[in-house]
Short mmCIF file of C-alpha atoms and ligand atoms in Angstrom, two decimals:
data_model
loop_
_atom_site.label_atom_id
_atom_site.label_comp_id
_atom_site.label_asym_id
_atom_site.label_seq_id
_atom_site.Cartn_x
_atom_site.Cartn_y
_atom_site.Cartn_z
CA MET Y 5 -4.37 -10.65 18.69
CA ARG Y 6 -4.00 -8.58 21.76
CA THR Y 7 -1.85 -5.53 21.78
CA HIS Y 8 0.33 -5.40 24.83
CA THR Y 9 0.92 -1.74 25.25
CA MET Y 10 2.83 -0.66 28.29
CA ALA Y 11 1.19 2.06 30.26
CA PRO Y 12 3.09 5.15 29.12
CA THR Y 13 5.65 5.85 31.77
CA LEU Y 14 7.39 9.12 32.18
CA MET Y 15 10.98 8.42 33.05
CA LEU Y 16 13.32 11.10 34.19
CA LEU Y 17 16.86 10.66 33.06
CA GLY Y 18 18.57 13.71 34.34
CA ALA Y 19 17.06 16.49 32.30
CA LEU Y 20 15.87 13.97 29.76
CA SER Y 21 12.43 12.46 29.71
CA LEU Y 22 11.48 9.68 27.40
CA THR Y 23 8.50 7.40 27.10
CA VAL Y 24 8.82 3.90 25.80
CA THR Y 25 6.15 1.84 24.18
CA CYS Y 26 6.64 -1.84 23.72
CA SER Y 27 4.60 -4.17 21.59
CA THR Y 28 4.93 -7.83 20.86
CA ALA Y 29 5.96 -8.94 17.41
CA SER Y 30 2.50 -10.23 16.73
CA SER Y 31 0.72 -7.04 17.66
CA ALA Y 32 3.11 -4.97 15.61
CA TYR Y 33 2.44 -7.35 12.74
CA SER Y 34 -1.29 -7.03 13.11
CA ASP Y 35 -1.37 -3.27 13.16
CA ALA Y 36 1.02 -2.88 10.27
CA ALA Y 37 -1.18 -5.17 8.27
CA THR Y 38 -4.19 -3.19 9.28
CA VAL Y 39 -3.39 0.46 9.16
CA GLY Y 40 0.31 0.73 8.50
CA ALA Y 41 0.93 1.62 12.11
CA ARG Y 42 3.52 -0.08 14.18
CA THR Y 43 2.06 -0.21 17.64
CA GLY Y 44 -1.29 -0.04 19.37
CA SER Y 45 -4.02 2.13 17.97
CA SER Y 46 -3.68 4.67 20.76
CA THR Y 47 -0.06 5.38 19.91
CA ALA Y 48 2.18 6.41 17.11
CA SER Y 49 0.41 6.82 13.80
CA ALA Y 50 -2.82 7.77 15.50
CA ARG Y 51 -0.98 10.81 16.74
CA VAL Y 52 0.54 11.61 13.36
CA HIS Y 53 -1.51 14.00 11.22
CA GLY Y 54 -3.34 12.44 8.35
CA VAL Y 55 -2.19 13.45 4.90
CA ASP Y 56 -4.63 13.52 1.98
CA PRO Y 57 -2.60 12.02 -0.89
CA SER Y 58 -5.13 13.19 -3.49
CA LYS Y 59 -3.87 16.73 -2.80
CA ILE Y 60 -0.34 15.82 -3.94
CA LYS Y 61 -0.01 17.10 -7.51
CA GLY Y 62 1.20 14.56 -10.04
CA LEU Y 63 1.38 11.70 -7.51
CA ARG Y 64 1.76 8.23 -8.95
CA ILE Y 65 1.59 5.06 -6.86
CA VAL Y 66 3.99 2.43 -8.16
CA SER Y 67 2.51 -1.01 -7.46
CA ASP Y 68 3.62 -4.52 -8.27
CA ASN Y 69 1.31 -7.29 -7.07
CA SER Y 70 0.88 -10.95 -7.75
CA GLU Y 71 -2.55 -12.57 -7.65
CA ASP Y 72 -1.36 -16.08 -7.08
CA THR Y 73 -1.31 -18.07 -3.84
CA SER Y 74 1.94 -19.77 -4.87
CA CYS Y 75 3.72 -16.41 -4.86
CA ARG Y 76 2.04 -13.83 -2.69
CA PHE Y 77 3.49 -10.34 -2.95
CA ALA Y 78 2.16 -6.79 -3.09
CA THR Y 79 4.46 -3.78 -3.10
CA SER Y 80 3.78 -0.10 -3.45
CA TYR Y 81 5.57 3.19 -3.05
CA PRO Y 82 4.71 6.75 -4.06
CA ASP Y 83 6.41 8.62 -6.88
CA VAL Y 84 6.07 12.33 -6.12
CA PRO Y 85 7.22 14.84 -8.79
CA GLY Y 86 10.28 16.72 -7.61
CA ALA Y 87 11.39 14.08 -5.09
CA ARG Y 88 13.35 12.00 -7.56
CA ALA Y 89 16.22 10.98 -5.27
CA MET Y 90 13.81 9.85 -2.58
CA THR Y 91 11.70 7.91 -5.08
CA ALA Y 92 14.89 6.27 -6.35
CA ALA Y 93 15.81 5.21 -2.80
CA MET Y 94 12.37 3.68 -2.20
CA LYS Y 95 12.38 2.00 -5.60
CA LYS Y 96 15.79 0.46 -4.91
CA ASP Y 97 14.75 -0.85 -1.49
CA VAL Y 98 11.44 -2.22 -2.73
CA GLU Y 99 12.90 -3.86 -5.82
CA GLN Y 100 15.72 -5.43 -3.81
CA ARG Y 101 13.30 -6.92 -1.28
CA LEU Y 102 10.98 -8.14 -4.00
CA ALA Y 103 13.82 -9.72 -5.98
CA THR Y 104 15.07 -11.56 -2.89
CA PHE Y 105 11.56 -12.71 -2.06
CA ARG Y 106 10.82 -13.89 -5.59
CA SER Y 107 14.08 -15.79 -5.90
CA THR Y 108 13.70 -17.58 -2.58
CA ALA Y 109 9.95 -17.96 -2.23
CA CYS Y 110 8.50 -17.78 -5.72
CA GLU Y 111 10.35 -20.35 -7.76
CA ASP Y 112 8.23 -20.69 -10.85
CA GLY Y 113 5.74 -23.53 -10.61
CA GLN Y 114 6.70 -24.44 -7.04
CA ASP Y 115 4.35 -24.44 -4.15
CA ASN Y 116 6.08 -22.32 -1.60
CA GLY Y 117 3.84 -23.41 1.22
CA GLU Y 118 1.58 -21.52 3.55
CA GLY Y 119 4.06 -19.27 5.23
CA THR Y 120 5.29 -16.91 2.55
CA GLU Y 121 4.03 -13.47 1.73
CA LEU Y 122 5.66 -10.13 1.03
CA ASN Y 123 3.68 -6.95 1.55
CA ILE Y 124 5.19 -3.48 1.30
CA GLY Y 125 2.68 -0.70 1.93
CA HIS Y 126 3.17 3.03 2.21
CA GLN Y 127 1.90 5.80 4.42
CA PHE Y 128 2.40 9.55 4.03
CA LEU Y 129 3.77 11.16 7.19
CA VAL Y 130 4.07 14.74 5.94
CA ALA Y 131 3.29 16.31 2.57
CA SER Y 132 3.27 20.01 3.19
CA GLY Y 133 5.33 23.05 2.21
CA ASP Y 134 8.78 21.81 1.23
CA VAL Y 135 8.70 18.63 3.35
CA LEU Y 136 7.70 15.16 2.21
CA GLY Y 137 7.86 12.17 4.56
CA VAL Y 138 6.83 8.60 3.75
CA ARG Y 139 6.98 5.37 5.73
CA LEU Y 140 7.24 2.04 3.96
CA THR Y 141 6.12 -0.91 6.08
CA THR Y 142 7.34 -4.33 5.03
CA LYS Y 143 5.85 -7.62 6.08
CA ASP Y 144 8.09 -10.39 4.78
CA LEU Y 145 7.05 -13.84 5.92
CA SER Y 146 9.46 -15.82 3.73
CA ALA Y 147 12.25 -17.86 5.29
CA ALA Y 148 14.79 -15.25 4.22
CA GLY Y 149 12.58 -12.39 5.35
CA SER Y 150 12.88 -10.45 8.55
CA GLY Y 151 9.18 -10.43 9.44
CA LEU Y 152 8.01 -6.90 10.05
CA SER Y 153 10.09 -3.81 9.46
CA ALA Y 154 9.60 -0.20 8.50
CA ARG Y 155 11.66 2.66 7.13
CA THR Y 156 10.95 6.36 6.75
CA TYR Y 157 12.09 8.42 3.77
CA TRP Y 158 12.27 12.19 3.73
CA TYR Y 159 12.62 14.83 1.06
CA ASP Y 160 13.90 18.33 1.68
CA GLY Y 161 12.36 20.53 -1.00
CA LYS Y 162 14.41 23.54 0.06
CA ALA Y 163 17.78 21.85 -0.43
CA HIS Y 164 16.42 19.54 -3.16
CA ALA Y 165 17.85 16.58 -1.26
CA TYR Y 166 16.78 13.14 -0.11
CA ARG Y 167 17.13 12.68 3.65
CA THR Y 168 17.19 9.50 5.65
CA ALA Y 169 15.51 9.31 9.05
CA LEU Y 170 18.81 10.05 10.77
CA GLY Y 171 19.01 13.24 8.70
CA LEU Y 172 16.36 14.67 11.04
CA VAL Y 173 19.02 14.86 13.74
CA ALA Y 174 21.93 17.32 13.42
CA ASP Y 175 25.37 15.75 12.86
CA GLY Y 176 26.77 17.31 16.00
CA SER Y 177 23.90 16.06 18.16
CA ARG Y 178 23.84 12.45 17.08
CA ASP Y 179 26.11 11.21 19.89
CA ALA Y 180 23.94 12.84 22.52
CA PHE Y 181 20.82 11.53 20.81
CA VAL Y 182 22.15 7.98 20.61
CA THR Y 183 23.36 8.08 24.22
CA ALA Y 184 19.89 9.10 25.31
CA LEU Y 185 18.25 6.33 23.30
CA LYS Y 186 20.68 3.71 24.64
CA ALA Y 187 20.15 4.82 28.21
CA ARG Y 188 16.45 4.37 27.87
CA LEU Y 189 16.57 1.13 25.90
CA LYS Y 190 18.90 -0.50 28.41
CA GLY Y 191 16.08 -0.73 30.91
CA ARG Y 192 13.80 -2.59 28.53
CA GLU Y 193 13.06 -6.26 28.86
CA GLY Y 194 14.80 -8.31 26.18
CA VAL Y 195 17.33 -5.64 25.34
CA ASP Y 196 20.78 -7.12 25.05
CA ALA Y 197 23.51 -4.71 26.19
CA THR Y 198 26.02 -6.14 23.72
CA ALA Y 199 23.57 -5.98 20.82
CA LEU Y 200 22.77 -2.43 21.83
CA ASP Y 201 26.44 -1.41 21.74
CA ASP Y 202 26.88 -3.18 18.39
CA ALA Y 203 23.81 -1.55 16.92
CA PHE Y 204 25.16 1.94 17.51
CA SER Y 205 28.89 1.21 17.21
CA ASP Y 206 29.58 2.81 13.83
CA PRO Y 207 27.81 5.31 11.56
CA ALA Y 208 26.67 2.66 9.09
CA SER Y 209 24.89 0.44 11.60
CA ARG Y 210 23.56 3.55 13.36
CA ALA Y 211 21.94 4.66 10.13
CA ALA Y 212 20.57 1.16 9.55
CA VAL Y 213 19.03 0.86 13.01
CA LEU Y 214 17.75 4.44 13.17
CA ASP Y 215 15.90 4.27 9.85
CA ASP Y 216 12.38 4.70 11.17
CA MET Y 217 11.69 8.07 12.76
CA ALA Y 218 8.74 10.44 12.52
CA PHE Y 219 7.18 13.24 14.47
CA THR Y 220 3.96 12.99 16.41
CA ALA Y 221 1.30 15.68 16.10
CA ASP Y 222 2.63 17.31 19.27
CA GLY Y 223 6.18 17.53 17.91
CA ALA Y 224 7.79 14.63 19.76
CA LEU Y 225 10.12 12.33 17.83
CA TRP Y 226 9.02 8.76 17.52
CA VAL Y 227 11.87 6.27 17.01
CA THR Y 228 11.00 2.69 16.17
CA PHE Y 229 13.36 -0.28 16.31
CA ASP Y 230 12.62 -3.31 14.18
CA ARG Y 231 12.28 -6.67 15.81
CA GLY Y 232 15.70 -8.01 16.73
CA ASP Y 233 17.55 -4.74 16.06
CA VAL Y 234 18.35 -3.85 19.67
CA ALA Y 235 16.63 -6.62 21.61
CA VAL Y 236 15.96 -10.33 21.44
CA PRO Y 237 13.43 -11.02 18.67
CA ALA Y 238 10.76 -12.05 21.19
CA ALA Y 239 10.73 -8.48 22.50
CA GLY Y 240 9.19 -7.40 19.19
CA THR Y 241 9.17 -3.86 17.94
CA LEU Y 242 10.35 -1.19 20.36
CA THR Y 243 9.32 2.43 20.14
CA VAL Y 244 10.92 5.30 22.00
CA THR Y 245 9.18 8.67 22.00
CA VAL Y 246 11.44 11.64 22.66
CA PRO Y 247 9.40 14.65 23.81
CA LYS Y 248 9.43 17.87 21.82
CA LYS Y 249 11.41 19.94 24.30
CA THR Y 250 14.12 17.27 24.48
CA ILE Y 251 14.47 16.55 20.77
CA THR Y 252 14.11 20.06 19.35
CA PRO Y 253 17.65 21.28 20.21
CA TRP Y 254 19.11 18.15 18.60
CA LEU Y 255 17.25 18.46 15.27
CA SER Y 256 18.94 19.41 12.01
CA ALA Y 257 17.61 22.44 10.12
CA PHE Y 258 15.60 20.04 7.98
CA GLY Y 259 14.47 18.12 11.07
CA LYS Y 260 13.08 21.35 12.52
CA ARG Y 261 11.11 22.06 9.36
CA ALA Y 262 9.84 18.46 9.24
CA GLN Y 263 8.73 18.78 12.86
CA GLN Y 264 6.98 22.09 12.15
CA GLN Y 265 5.20 20.77 9.04
CA THR Y 266 4.00 17.75 11.04
CA VAL Y 267 2.66 19.82 13.92
CA GLN Y 268 1.19 22.55 11.76
CA PRO Y 269 1.14 21.87 8.01
CA SER Y 270 1.62 25.16 6.15
CA GLY Y 271 -0.28 24.20 2.99
CA PRO Y 272 0.03 22.09 -0.14
CA LEU Y 273 3.25 20.26 -0.88
CA ASP Y 274 5.52 22.27 -3.16
CA LEU Y 275 8.85 20.75 -4.09
CA GLY Y 276 9.30 23.19 -6.95
CA ALA Y 277 8.70 20.47 -9.54
CA HIS Y 278 6.98 20.86 -12.85
CA HIS Y 279 4.55 18.00 -12.82
CA THR Y 280 2.93 16.90 -16.01
CA PRO Y 281 -0.82 17.38 -15.65
CA ALA Y 282 -2.74 14.13 -15.57
CA PRO Y 283 -4.18 13.12 -18.92
CA ALA Y 284 -7.81 14.12 -19.32
CA VAL Y 285 -10.11 11.45 -17.97
CA ILE Y 286 -13.07 10.75 -20.19
CA THR Y 287 -16.23 12.43 -19.05
CA HIS Y 288 -18.40 9.85 -20.80
CA THR Y 289 -21.38 9.19 -18.58
CA VAL Y 290 -23.72 6.25 -18.77
CA SER Y 291 -26.98 7.43 -17.31
CA GLY Y 292 -29.31 4.63 -18.22
CA ALA Y 293 -29.43 1.17 -16.71
CA ASP Y 294 -27.81 -1.70 -18.54
CA HIS Y 295 -30.57 -3.70 -20.25
CA THR Y 296 -28.34 -6.50 -21.47
CA ASP Y 297 -30.04 -9.81 -20.67
CA CYS Y 298 -27.34 -12.40 -20.09
CA LYS Y 299 -29.96 -15.16 -20.35
CA LYS Y 300 -30.46 -14.20 -23.97
CA VAL Y 301 -27.08 -12.94 -25.10
CA ARG Y 302 -23.52 -13.98 -24.41
CA CYS Y 303 -22.00 -12.00 -21.57
CA ILE Y 304 -18.50 -11.70 -20.14
CA ALA Y 305 -17.48 -9.84 -17.00
CA LEU Y 306 -14.02 -8.35 -17.32
CA THR Y 307 -12.56 -7.39 -13.95
CA PHE Y 308 -9.59 -5.12 -13.31
CA ASP Y 309 -7.84 -5.33 -9.96
CA ASP Y 310 -5.31 -3.37 -7.91
CA GLY Y 311 -5.95 0.11 -9.34
CA PRO Y 312 -6.72 2.81 -9.87
CA ALA Y 313 -3.38 3.77 -11.39
CA ALA Y 314 -2.36 6.92 -13.22
CA PRO Y 315 -2.23 7.06 -16.19
CA GLU Y 316 -3.22 3.44 -16.95
CA THR Y 317 -6.79 3.56 -15.62
CA ALA Y 318 -7.64 6.71 -17.61
CA THR Y 319 -6.41 5.03 -20.79
CA LEU Y 320 -8.47 1.94 -20.03
CA LEU Y 321 -11.62 4.03 -19.52
CA LYS Y 322 -11.12 5.52 -22.97
CA TYR Y 323 -10.95 2.04 -24.57
CA LEU Y 324 -13.99 0.78 -22.67
CA ALA Y 325 -16.06 3.81 -23.68
CA ARG Y 326 -15.19 3.21 -27.33
CA TYR Y 327 -16.81 -0.25 -27.19
CA HIS Y 328 -19.58 0.64 -24.72
CA ALA Y 329 -18.19 -2.06 -22.47
CA ARG Y 330 -18.92 -2.15 -18.76
CA VAL Y 331 -16.48 -3.79 -16.40
CA THR Y 332 -15.82 -4.19 -12.68
CA PHE Y 333 -12.89 -2.56 -10.92
CA PHE Y 334 -11.64 -4.18 -7.71
CA THR Y 335 -9.82 -1.23 -6.28
CA VAL Y 336 -7.14 -1.08 -3.60
CA GLY Y 337 -7.95 1.48 -0.90
CA GLN Y 338 -4.56 3.17 -0.76
CA ASN Y 339 -4.82 3.81 -4.50
CA VAL Y 340 -8.41 5.06 -4.23
CA ALA Y 341 -7.22 7.57 -1.64
CA ALA Y 342 -4.50 8.76 -4.04
CA HIS Y 343 -6.73 8.91 -7.13
CA PRO Y 344 -10.37 9.42 -6.13
CA GLY Y 345 -11.04 11.23 -9.43
CA LEU Y 346 -10.27 8.09 -11.41
CA VAL Y 347 -12.67 6.01 -9.30
CA ARG Y 348 -15.35 8.66 -9.74
CA ALA Y 349 -14.80 8.50 -13.50
CA GLU Y 350 -15.12 4.70 -13.43
CA ALA Y 351 -18.43 4.92 -11.60
CA ARG Y 352 -19.79 7.70 -13.82
CA ALA Y 353 -19.00 5.68 -16.92
CA GLY Y 354 -21.30 2.91 -15.69
CA HIS Y 355 -18.67 0.53 -14.36
CA GLU Y 356 -18.90 -1.26 -11.03
CA ILE Y 357 -16.48 -0.53 -8.19
CA GLY Y 358 -15.55 -3.37 -5.85
CA ASN Y 359 -13.31 -3.60 -2.81
CA HIS Y 360 -9.90 -5.30 -3.05
CA SER Y 361 -8.63 -4.43 0.48
CA TRP Y 362 -6.54 -1.45 1.58
CA ASN Y 363 -3.05 -2.67 0.71
CA HIS Y 364 -3.46 -6.17 -0.68
CA PRO Y 365 -2.60 -8.55 2.18
CA ASP Y 366 -3.67 -12.18 2.27
CA LEU Y 367 -6.82 -11.70 4.37
CA THR Y 368 -6.80 -15.31 5.56
CA ARG Y 369 -3.67 -14.54 7.57
CA LEU Y 370 -5.26 -11.63 9.42
CA THR Y 371 -7.47 -11.42 12.48
CA ARG Y 372 -11.15 -10.53 12.19
CA ARG Y 373 -10.40 -7.00 13.41
CA GLN Y 374 -7.71 -6.55 10.76
CA ILE Y 375 -9.93 -7.91 7.99
CA ILE Y 376 -12.70 -5.50 8.97
CA SER Y 377 -10.22 -2.63 8.96
CA GLN Y 378 -8.84 -3.56 5.50
CA LEU Y 379 -12.33 -3.70 3.98
CA SER Y 380 -14.02 -0.83 5.83
CA ARG Y 381 -11.21 1.66 5.17
CA THR Y 382 -11.46 0.83 1.48
CA ASN Y 383 -15.27 1.03 1.49
CA ALA Y 384 -14.99 4.48 3.06
CA ALA Y 385 -12.50 5.64 0.41
CA ILE Y 386 -14.76 4.37 -2.39
CA LYS Y 387 -17.81 5.99 -0.80
CA ALA Y 388 -15.92 9.28 -0.51
CA ALA Y 389 -14.93 9.10 -4.18
CA THR Y 390 -18.19 7.91 -5.72
CA GLY Y 391 -20.93 8.49 -3.15
CA LYS Y 392 -21.72 4.78 -3.20
CA THR Y 393 -20.65 1.91 -0.97
CA PRO Y 394 -19.63 -1.20 -2.91
CA THR Y 395 -21.40 -4.53 -2.53
CA LEU Y 396 -18.64 -6.78 -3.89
CA PHE Y 397 -15.13 -7.59 -2.77
CA ARG Y 398 -12.37 -9.67 -4.20
CA PRO Y 399 -9.93 -11.14 -1.68
CA PRO Y 400 -6.28 -10.59 -2.70
CA TYR Y 401 -4.79 -13.80 -4.15
CA GLY Y 402 -8.31 -15.20 -4.17
CA ALA Y 403 -7.55 -16.30 -0.61
CA ILE Y 404 -10.72 -16.62 1.44
CA ASN Y 405 -11.91 -18.61 4.45
CA GLN Y 406 -14.81 -18.56 6.88
CA THR Y 407 -13.25 -15.87 9.07
CA VAL Y 408 -13.03 -13.56 6.05
CA ARG Y 409 -16.61 -14.36 4.96
CA ASN Y 410 -17.93 -13.72 8.45
CA ALA Y 411 -16.11 -10.41 8.79
CA THR Y 412 -18.00 -8.66 5.99
CA THR Y 413 -21.38 -8.28 4.33
CA LEU Y 414 -19.64 -7.71 0.98
CA SER Y 415 -20.12 -10.54 -1.47
CA PRO Y 416 -16.89 -12.28 -2.54
CA VAL Y 417 -16.04 -12.50 -6.25
CA LEU Y 418 -13.34 -14.81 -7.58
CA TRP Y 419 -12.75 -15.55 -11.29
CA ASN Y 420 -12.96 -18.27 -13.95
CA VAL Y 421 -10.28 -17.03 -16.33
CA ASP Y 422 -6.88 -15.92 -15.05
CA THR Y 423 -4.80 -13.97 -17.56
CA GLU Y 424 -1.72 -14.06 -15.26
CA ASP Y 425 -1.07 -10.62 -16.69
CA TRP Y 426 0.96 -9.64 -13.59
CA LYS Y 427 3.43 -12.36 -14.53
CA TYR Y 428 3.56 -11.80 -18.29
CA PRO Y 429 3.81 -8.11 -19.24
CA ASP Y 430 2.94 -8.87 -22.84
CA ALA Y 431 -0.17 -7.27 -24.36
CA ALA Y 432 -0.45 -9.77 -27.23
CA ARG Y 433 -0.23 -12.70 -24.84
CA VAL Y 434 -2.83 -11.23 -22.48
CA ALA Y 435 -5.22 -10.55 -25.36
CA ARG Y 436 -4.73 -14.06 -26.74
CA THR Y 437 -5.40 -15.63 -23.31
CA VAL Y 438 -8.71 -13.82 -22.88
CA ILE Y 439 -9.83 -14.39 -26.47
CA ASN Y 440 -8.99 -18.11 -26.35
CA LYS Y 441 -10.11 -18.92 -22.83
CA ALA Y 442 -13.08 -16.71 -22.02
CA GLY Y 443 -16.55 -18.01 -22.71
CA ARG Y 444 -20.14 -17.20 -21.84
CA ASN Y 445 -20.71 -15.84 -18.32
CA ASP Y 446 -17.04 -16.01 -17.42
CA VAL Y 447 -15.38 -13.63 -14.97
CA VAL Y 448 -11.96 -12.63 -16.28
CA LEU Y 449 -9.12 -11.48 -14.00
CA MET Y 450 -6.90 -8.63 -15.22
CA HIS Y 451 -5.03 -5.71 -13.62
CA ASP Y 452 -5.18 -2.08 -14.66
CA ILE Y 453 -1.88 -1.20 -12.96
CA HIS Y 454 0.01 -2.74 -15.90
CA PRO Y 455 0.23 -0.76 -19.17
CA THR Y 456 0.55 -4.04 -21.08
CA SER Y 457 -2.77 -5.30 -19.68
CA VAL Y 458 -4.50 -2.06 -20.64
CA ALA Y 459 -2.93 -2.24 -24.10
CA ALA Y 460 -4.47 -5.69 -24.56
CA VAL Y 461 -8.02 -4.41 -24.06
CA PRO Y 462 -8.85 -2.95 -27.53
CA GLU Y 463 -7.99 -6.27 -29.20
CA ILE Y 464 -10.06 -8.21 -26.62
CA LEU Y 465 -13.07 -5.93 -27.05
CA ARG Y 466 -12.83 -5.86 -30.84
CA THR Y 467 -12.55 -9.62 -31.25
CA LEU Y 468 -15.08 -10.72 -28.65
CA THR Y 469 -17.62 -8.07 -29.66
CA ALA Y 470 -17.40 -9.40 -33.21
CA ARG Y 471 -18.14 -12.84 -31.80
CA GLY Y 472 -21.32 -11.53 -30.21
CA TYR Y 473 -20.21 -11.01 -26.62
CA HIS Y 474 -21.49 -8.25 -24.35
CA PHE Y 475 -19.36 -6.83 -21.56
CA VAL Y 476 -21.22 -6.38 -18.28
CA THR Y 477 -20.43 -5.78 -14.63
CA VAL Y 478 -20.22 -8.68 -12.18
CA SER Y 479 -23.43 -7.64 -10.38
CA HIS Y 480 -25.26 -7.37 -13.70
CA LEU Y 481 -24.02 -10.80 -14.77
CA ARG Y 482 -25.10 -12.32 -11.47
CA ALA Y 483 -28.52 -10.68 -11.68
CA THR Y 484 -29.35 -11.74 -15.24
CA MET Y 485 -27.43 -14.92 -16.07
ZN1 ZN I 527 -4.91 -8.00 -6.55
#
């Protein structure tokens, strides 16, 4: 898909200068699916400083994914110690969207057709000093969904308060700010003057429309309007960039600090929270090669998708070490970036690390460029964590086509036994499914983001080991079966 980015134009509106970037709905869609950005690669998020989430103490990524083409969803948001009210706001929004999606698009046992998918990914905007900023990007392709949208969430560690995007602008300056935005938007193609007036008519709709704002690395404010918010839907996502010298006088005290921490991060994030230290990850190291010959003995390849997750993955590693079992982890890039230490521990313990995309989209719905981005970003995160580039990937939902195959040299891995553990959070049931259904040379699908799936593992290993099974990685199974 082509990104139609307007040549940045510098418009003078009295003393006010604003630049406007416009992108079509499809290009906004493609970039959000790819890197969590909203417009072309030369704009917006490319100009926002990168944040290393592994430096955020006590960070937990809360994920809920399906692995089923009849109900495709993947949601995630960060839980940062000390930012409880902000986490609660994200949790509420994500759970509401997921509940609506599941009730309309995921009726149990129904085929909901080709068009439905919900993906909520996250991106850190700022995590420095006493300022935390996160953007959640939602792609909702169900009939009830609104397509692509995004929202930014802010936490003020000094006041110990959750702030919405509009909280970046001082109360007394909001009228001037809105007037400036309206003046600039009015000139845009597809912008409906009536819709524009409606959008900003009262504080509630103002807050709803102005829910996606962030600073660029040079201190400008970047305001993004979801498709259909202030223009006809065909106009897509609209972004207005207010330059630093214009926006600075209008910022709230918190907005000024958020701007400063974006332009020049002062150091590690400190929200004054007591975070519980992560549980010790086993240091068990398997140095030797695995000599299990799957031609001679009965092998099973357990696979764990969607992680790593804290603390679940660390617990799982402990169980696996106890039974000398090797497994394959199909990791999600955004979680690898948050928990590289867990991925390193997986690799050191002799397990195999595979690629499961950056944020779990259905790859068959993406362009070649987007597929490459999803897989290469994740490869890079795994390489950074373990020193090794993976050779295997598992497409989310098991959805694969020729475009996906052609976009990568990674070898695809599906599965023979589906525990449906994402659907049934019941350790006994998960254990029973694997024990009853898995046989020689099978590849079993599980997820280490669910505590119930991890809790099922000791029973699986105990029972199947007693029946003479050996637990090997997917590459080992393929090489020796
Ligand atoms: Zn998955």
